[in-house]
Coordinates of C-alpha atoms in Angstrom, one line a residue:
Chain A
M193 CA 4.4 54.8 24.6
K194 CA 1.8 57.3 23.6
A195 CA 3.5 58.1 20.2
L196 CA 3.3 54.4 19.2
E197 CA -0.4 54.2 20.2
D198 CA -1.1 57.2 18.1
K199 CA 0.8 55.7 15.2
I200 CA -1.2 52.5 15.4
I201 CA -4.5 54.5 15.4
A202 CA -3.3 56.5 12.4
E203 CA -1.7 53.9 10.3
G204 CA -2.7 50.4 11.6
E205 CA -5.4 48.3 9.8
V206 CA -7.4 45.5 11.4
Y207 CA -8.0 42.3 9.4
P208 CA -9.9 39.1 10.2
G209 CA -8.0 36.5 12.2
N210 CA -6.7 39.0 14.8
I211 CA -4.3 40.5 12.3
L212 CA -3.2 44.1 13.0
K213 CA -1.4 45.3 9.9
V214 CA 1.3 47.9 10.7
S215 CA 3.4 47.3 7.6
S216 CA 3.6 51.0 6.9
F217 CA 6.1 51.5 9.7
L218 CA 7.0 48.3 11.6
N219 CA 7.3 45.1 9.5
H220 CA 7.5 45.7 5.7
Q221 CA 8.1 49.4 5.4
L222 CA 10.1 50.7 8.4
D223 CA 9.8 54.2 9.7
V224 CA 13.4 54.2 10.9
D225 CA 13.4 57.6 12.7
F226 CA 10.4 56.3 14.6
L227 CA 12.0 52.9 15.2
M228 CA 15.0 54.7 16.7
T229 CA 12.8 56.5 19.2
M230 CA 11.2 53.2 20.1
G231 CA 14.8 51.9 20.6
A232 CA 15.5 54.8 22.9
E233 CA 12.4 54.0 25.0
I234 CA 13.4 50.3 25.3
N235 CA 16.9 51.5 26.5
R236 CA 15.2 53.7 29.1
L237 CA 12.9 51.0 30.3
F238 CA 15.7 48.6 30.9
S239 CA 18.3 51.1 32.0
D240 CA 18.5 49.5 35.5
V241 CA 19.3 46.0 34.1
K242 CA 22.7 44.8 33.0
I243 CA 22.2 43.5 29.4
D244 CA 25.1 41.9 27.5
K245 CA 23.2 41.0 24.3
I246 CA 19.9 41.4 22.5
L247 CA 18.3 38.2 21.0
T248 CA 15.6 38.6 18.4
I249 CA 14.1 36.5 15.5
E250 CA 14.2 37.1 11.8
A251 CA 12.9 38.9 9.9
S252 CA 10.8 41.7 11.3
G253 CA 12.3 41.6 14.8
I254 CA 15.7 42.7 13.4
A255 CA 14.8 46.4 12.9
I256 CA 13.5 47.0 16.4
A257 CA 16.3 45.0 17.9
V258 CA 18.9 47.0 16.0
A259 CA 17.2 50.3 17.1
A260 CA 17.3 49.2 20.8
A261 CA 20.9 48.0 20.5
A262 CA 22.0 51.3 18.9
H263 CA 21.0 53.0 22.2
M264 CA 22.2 50.2 24.5
H265 CA 25.5 49.6 22.7
V266 CA 25.3 45.8 22.8
P267 CA 25.3 43.3 19.9
V268 CA 22.2 41.7 18.5
V269 CA 21.9 38.0 17.6
F270 CA 18.9 37.1 15.4
A271 CA 17.6 33.6 15.5
K272 CA 17.0 32.1 12.0
K273 CA 13.9 30.2 10.9
N274 CA 15.7 28.0 8.4
K275 CA 18.9 26.1 8.5
T276 CA 21.3 27.8 6.1
T277 CA 24.3 26.4 4.4
N278 CA 26.3 29.3 5.8
I279 CA 26.2 28.1 9.4
L280 CA 28.5 25.2 9.8
A281 CA 28.9 25.2 13.5
D282 CA 26.4 23.5 15.9
V283 CA 23.2 25.3 16.7
Y284 CA 20.7 25.7 19.6
A285 CA 17.3 24.9 18.2
S286 CA 13.7 25.1 19.5
Q287 CA 10.3 24.4 17.9
V288 CA 7.9 27.2 17.3
E289 CA 4.3 27.2 16.1
S290 CA 3.3 30.3 14.2
Y291 CA -0.1 31.6 14.9
T292 CA -0.2 33.9 11.9
H293 CA 1.1 31.5 9.3
K294 CA -0.3 28.3 10.8
E295 CA 3.0 26.4 10.5
V296 CA 5.6 24.9 12.8
Y297 CA 9.2 25.9 12.3
Q298 CA 12.5 25.6 14.1
V299 CA 14.3 28.7 15.4
I300 CA 18.1 28.2 15.4
V301 CA 21.0 30.1 16.9
S302 CA 24.6 29.2 16.2
K303 CA 26.2 28.0 19.5
E304 CA 29.2 30.4 19.0
H305 CA 27.0 33.5 19.4
L306 CA 25.4 32.7 22.8
N307 CA 27.5 32.1 25.8
K308 CA 27.0 30.8 29.3
G309 CA 26.2 33.5 31.9
E310 CA 25.3 36.2 29.4
N311 CA 22.4 38.5 30.3
I312 CA 20.0 38.6 27.4
L313 CA 17.2 41.0 26.5
I314 CA 14.7 39.4 24.1
V315 CA 13.3 41.9 21.6
D316 CA 10.5 41.4 19.0
D317 CA 8.0 43.5 17.1
F318 CA 4.9 41.5 18.1
L319 CA 3.8 39.4 21.0
A320 CA 0.5 37.5 20.7
I321 CA 0.4 33.9 22.0
G322 CA 4.0 34.1 22.8
N323 CA 5.3 31.0 21.0
A324 CA 8.2 32.7 19.3
I325 CA 9.3 34.3 22.6
S326 CA 9.1 30.9 24.4
G327 CA 11.3 29.5 21.7
L328 CA 13.9 32.2 22.2
M329 CA 13.8 31.8 26.0
D330 CA 14.3 28.1 25.5
I331 CA 17.4 28.8 23.4
V332 CA 18.8 31.2 26.0
E333 CA 18.3 28.5 28.7
Q334 CA 20.0 25.9 26.5
A335 CA 23.0 28.3 26.2
G336 CA 23.2 28.7 29.9
G337 CA 22.3 32.4 29.6
N338 CA 19.8 34.5 31.7
T339 CA 16.8 36.1 30.1
Q340 CA 16.8 39.4 32.0
G341 CA 13.7 40.8 30.2
I342 CA 11.6 41.0 27.1
A343 CA 10.9 44.1 25.1
I344 CA 8.0 44.2 22.6
A345 CA 6.8 46.9 20.3
I346 CA 3.1 45.8 20.1
E347 CA 1.6 43.2 22.5
K348 CA -1.8 41.8 21.6
G349 CA -3.0 41.7 25.2
F350 CA -6.2 39.9 24.4
Q351 CA -4.3 36.9 23.1
G352 CA -2.8 36.3 26.6
G353 CA 0.8 35.5 25.8
G354 CA 2.1 38.6 27.7
D355 CA 0.1 38.0 30.9
K356 CA 1.3 34.4 31.0
L357 CA 4.9 35.6 30.9
R358 CA 4.2 38.2 33.6
E359 CA 2.6 35.5 35.8
M360 CA 5.9 33.5 35.4
G361 CA 7.7 36.5 37.0
I362 CA 9.4 37.6 33.7
R363 CA 10.0 41.3 33.2
L364 CA 8.1 42.2 30.1
E365 CA 7.8 45.7 28.7
S366 CA 5.5 46.3 25.8
L367 CA 5.5 49.8 24.2
A368 CA 1.8 49.4 23.4
I369 CA -0.7 46.8 24.6
V370 CA -3.8 46.3 22.4
D371 CA -6.6 45.0 24.6
S372 CA -9.2 44.9 21.9
M373 CA -9.5 45.7 18.2
T374 CA -12.3 45.8 15.7
D375 CA -12.5 47.3 12.2
N376 CA -13.0 50.8 13.4
S377 CA -11.5 50.9 16.9
V378 CA -8.2 49.8 18.6
K379 CA -8.2 50.0 22.5
F380 CA -5.0 50.1 24.5
R381 CA -4.3 48.9 28.0
Q382 CA -3.4 51.7 30.5
Q383 CA 0.2 51.3 31.6
Chain B
M236 CA 36.2 51.4 4.3
K237 CA 39.4 50.4 6.1
A238 CA 37.7 49.5 9.4
L239 CA 35.5 47.0 7.6
E240 CA 38.5 45.4 5.8
D241 CA 40.2 45.1 9.1
K242 CA 37.2 43.5 10.7
I243 CA 36.8 41.0 7.8
I244 CA 40.5 40.0 8.3
A245 CA 40.1 39.7 12.1
E246 CA 36.7 37.9 12.2
G247 CA 35.9 36.5 8.8
E248 CA 36.2 32.9 7.9
V249 CA 36.6 31.4 4.4
Y250 CA 34.7 28.2 3.6
P251 CA 34.5 26.1 0.4
G252 CA 32.1 27.3 -2.2
N253 CA 33.2 30.9 -2.1
I254 CA 31.6 31.4 1.3
L255 CA 32.9 34.2 3.5
K256 CA 31.4 33.8 6.9
V257 CA 31.1 37.1 8.8
S258 CA 28.3 35.9 11.1
S259 CA 30.1 37.4 14.1
F260 CA 29.1 41.0 13.1
L261 CA 27.1 41.2 9.9
N262 CA 24.5 38.4 9.4
H263 CA 23.7 36.4 12.4
Q264 CA 25.3 38.3 15.3
L265 CA 25.2 42.0 14.5
D266 CA 27.8 44.4 15.9
V267 CA 25.4 47.2 16.0
D268 CA 27.8 50.0 16.9
F269 CA 29.9 49.0 13.9
L270 CA 26.8 48.7 11.7
M271 CA 26.0 52.3 12.6
T272 CA 29.4 53.5 11.5
M273 CA 28.9 51.6 8.2
G274 CA 25.5 53.3 7.9
A275 CA 27.2 56.7 8.4
E276 CA 29.7 55.9 5.6
I277 CA 26.8 54.9 3.2
N278 CA 25.2 58.2 4.0
R279 CA 28.4 60.1 3.3
L280 CA 29.0 58.2 0.0
F281 CA 25.5 59.1 -1.3
S282 CA 25.3 62.6 0.3
D283 CA 25.1 64.2 -3.2
V284 CA 22.1 62.1 -4.3
K285 CA 18.5 62.7 -3.4
I286 CA 17.2 59.5 -1.8
D287 CA 13.5 59.1 -0.8
K288 CA 13.6 55.5 0.4
I289 CA 15.9 52.5 0.9
L290 CA 15.0 49.1 -0.5
T291 CA 16.6 46.0 0.9
I292 CA 15.8 42.3 1.2
E293 CA 15.1 40.1 4.3
A294 CA 16.7 39.0 6.5
S295 CA 20.3 40.0 6.7
G296 CA 19.9 43.2 4.6
I297 CA 17.6 44.7 7.1
A298 CA 20.2 45.6 9.7
I299 CA 22.6 47.5 7.4
A300 CA 19.6 49.2 5.7
V301 CA 18.3 50.4 9.0
A302 CA 21.8 51.7 10.0
A303 CA 22.0 53.7 6.7
A304 CA 18.5 55.0 7.1
A305 CA 19.1 56.1 10.6
H306 CA 21.7 58.5 9.2
M307 CA 19.8 59.4 6.0
H308 CA 16.4 59.9 7.8
V309 CA 14.5 58.0 5.1
P310 CA 12.2 54.9 5.4
V311 CA 13.3 51.4 4.6
V312 CA 11.2 48.9 2.7
F313 CA 12.4 45.3 2.9
A314 CA 11.4 42.8 0.2
K315 CA 10.1 39.5 1.5
K316 CA 11.1 36.1 0.2
N317 CA 7.9 34.4 1.0
K318 CA 4.3 35.4 0.5
T319 CA 2.8 36.1 4.0
T320 CA -0.8 36.0 4.9
N321 CA -0.3 39.4 6.5
I322 CA 0.0 41.2 3.1
L323 CA -3.3 41.4 1.5
A324 CA -2.7 44.1 -1.1
D325 CA -1.1 43.4 -4.5
V326 CA 2.6 43.0 -4.7
Y327 CA 5.5 43.6 -7.1
A328 CA 7.4 40.3 -7.6
S329 CA 10.6 39.2 -9.2
Q330 CA 12.3 35.8 -9.5
V331 CA 15.7 35.4 -7.8
E332 CA 18.2 32.5 -8.0
S333 CA 20.2 32.1 -4.8
Y334 CA 23.8 31.3 -5.3
T335 CA 24.4 30.3 -1.7
H336 CA 21.3 28.2 -1.2
K337 CA 21.0 26.9 -4.7
E338 CA 17.3 27.7 -4.9
V339 CA 14.9 29.9 -6.8
Y340 CA 12.6 32.2 -4.8
Q341 CA 10.4 35.2 -5.4
V342 CA 11.1 38.6 -3.9
I343 CA 7.9 40.5 -3.2
V344 CA 7.1 44.1 -2.2
S345 CA 3.6 45.3 -1.4
K346 CA 2.6 47.8 -4.1
E347 CA 1.5 50.4 -1.4
H348 CA 5.1 50.8 -0.2
L349 CA 6.8 51.8 -3.5
N350 CA 5.6 54.7 -5.5
K351 CA 6.1 56.1 -9.0
G352 CA 8.9 58.6 -9.2
E353 CA 10.6 57.7 -5.9
N354 CA 14.4 57.8 -5.7
I355 CA 15.5 54.5 -4.3
L356 CA 18.8 53.4 -2.8
I357 CA 19.2 49.6 -2.8
V358 CA 21.2 48.4 0.3
D359 CA 22.3 44.9 1.0
D360 CA 25.0 43.1 3.1
F361 CA 26.5 41.0 0.3
L362 CA 26.9 41.3 -3.5
A363 CA 28.2 38.3 -5.4
I364 CA 26.6 37.3 -8.7
G365 CA 24.1 40.1 -8.2
N366 CA 20.9 38.1 -8.6
A367 CA 19.1 39.5 -5.5
I368 CA 20.1 43.1 -6.5
S369 CA 18.8 42.5 -10.1
G370 CA 15.5 41.3 -8.6
L371 CA 15.2 44.5 -6.4
M372 CA 16.1 46.7 -9.4
D373 CA 13.4 44.9 -11.4
I374 CA 10.9 45.7 -8.6
V375 CA 11.8 49.4 -8.5
E376 CA 11.3 49.5 -12.3
Q377 CA 7.9 47.8 -12.0
A378 CA 6.9 50.5 -9.5
G379 CA 8.0 53.3 -11.8
G380 CA 10.8 54.4 -9.3
N381 CA 14.4 55.3 -10.0
T382 CA 17.3 53.2 -8.7
Q383 CA 19.7 56.0 -7.8
G384 CA 22.4 53.8 -6.5
I385 CA 23.3 50.6 -4.7
A386 CA 25.2 50.4 -1.4
I387 CA 26.8 47.1 -0.4
A388 CA 28.7 46.1 2.8
I389 CA 30.8 43.4 1.2
E390 CA 31.2 42.8 -2.5
K391 CA 32.8 39.6 -3.7
G392 CA 34.6 41.2 -6.6
F393 CA 35.8 37.9 -8.1
Q394 CA 32.2 36.8 -8.7
G395 CA 31.6 39.6 -11.2
G396 CA 28.2 40.9 -10.2
G397 CA 29.4 44.3 -9.1
D398 CA 31.5 45.0 -12.2
K399 CA 28.5 44.0 -14.4
L400 CA 26.4 46.6 -12.6
R401 CA 29.1 49.3 -13.0
E402 CA 29.4 48.5 -16.7
M403 CA 25.6 49.2 -16.9
G404 CA 26.3 52.7 -15.6
I405 CA 24.8 52.1 -12.2
R406 CA 26.3 53.9 -9.2
L407 CA 27.5 51.1 -6.9
E408 CA 29.4 51.8 -3.7
S409 CA 30.8 48.7 -1.8
L410 CA 32.3 49.4 1.6
A411 CA 34.8 46.5 1.0
I412 CA 35.5 44.6 -2.3
V413 CA 37.0 41.1 -1.8
D414 CA 39.1 40.4 -5.0
S415 CA 40.3 37.0 -3.8
M416 CA 40.1 34.8 -0.8
T417 CA 41.6 31.6 0.4
D418 CA 41.8 29.8 3.7
N419 CA 44.5 32.1 5.1
S420 CA 44.3 35.2 3.0
V421 CA 41.6 37.7 2.0
K422 CA 42.7 40.3 -0.6
F423 CA 40.8 43.6 -1.1
R424 CA 40.5 45.8 -4.2
Q425 CA 42.0 49.3 -3.9
Q426 CA 39.2 51.9 -4.0

């Protein structure tokens, strides 16, 4: 998605540790009009697939998932990173290791919000190693659902998670794939 | 908003400790088409006010804030509950005591995303005691912005936070105000 690549060039900042900061529009401040156009593009990319529900993970996945769902007219379920006292029912749970924060956490989804046989589109803002996505796929499998595809705003291609998923035969659509980045240059993969 | 009251009656569950569980549509699973109609209603309620930006708090405030922003065509900033390694710039911070989770946390917003003189609409899914809202108002004040109003999906009127804000002269619009709730009955305030 050319408009997203342009926005990353214009507003993104590269920091040590493979960090691409896009907090001006994607994960702290949200450019909602732009998010809605990204949502429309995700809808277009998966228009040939039957999707019953979008699954994402709190917190920064929620905005892009809502934007996609607004165009696809399906509900979103967001996995939580901490057990809250508000969820009394049983949960599906999976372990995730965070590359950015160097910590292990559990993603949980209440059993009542994922059903057997549902066709799930997983949506997230970033894909790097792919640990969070693997956790979400694990949860869909536990629920007896089908992961029909994965939609990502920005894939860090050089960290390999995306290509590993493609090799597994999973349909993955990333709106922008960063193949390399340095202080003064971000290079995108041709799609 | 009659449609929201009907949905709370149909899908909400009351639990001990003043917990109203609406995780089927508002804060775990998200009924995005319905959220968008709530966003349209927030836009209508504040159509006479100049709003530059919406401020909310992760995680469950993000969806309703995005829905409102999609109609108001303004950016959203979501306050974070934990310091992340991705934010390197200075932050505005405020202490918040969580009623639901019985814990104290810090809400933080990167200084680069709130500017002096900006007209802010604070949006959140729930208002009870009002501690999270007070933290967000404190942050707006620190930034030199103006809290022009507060929009809430569900206010728990019987917990008093909303009326305290109204007495302070703050413009608060709640799409539904629960005045009492028991196992088998939820009563709403006439608006």
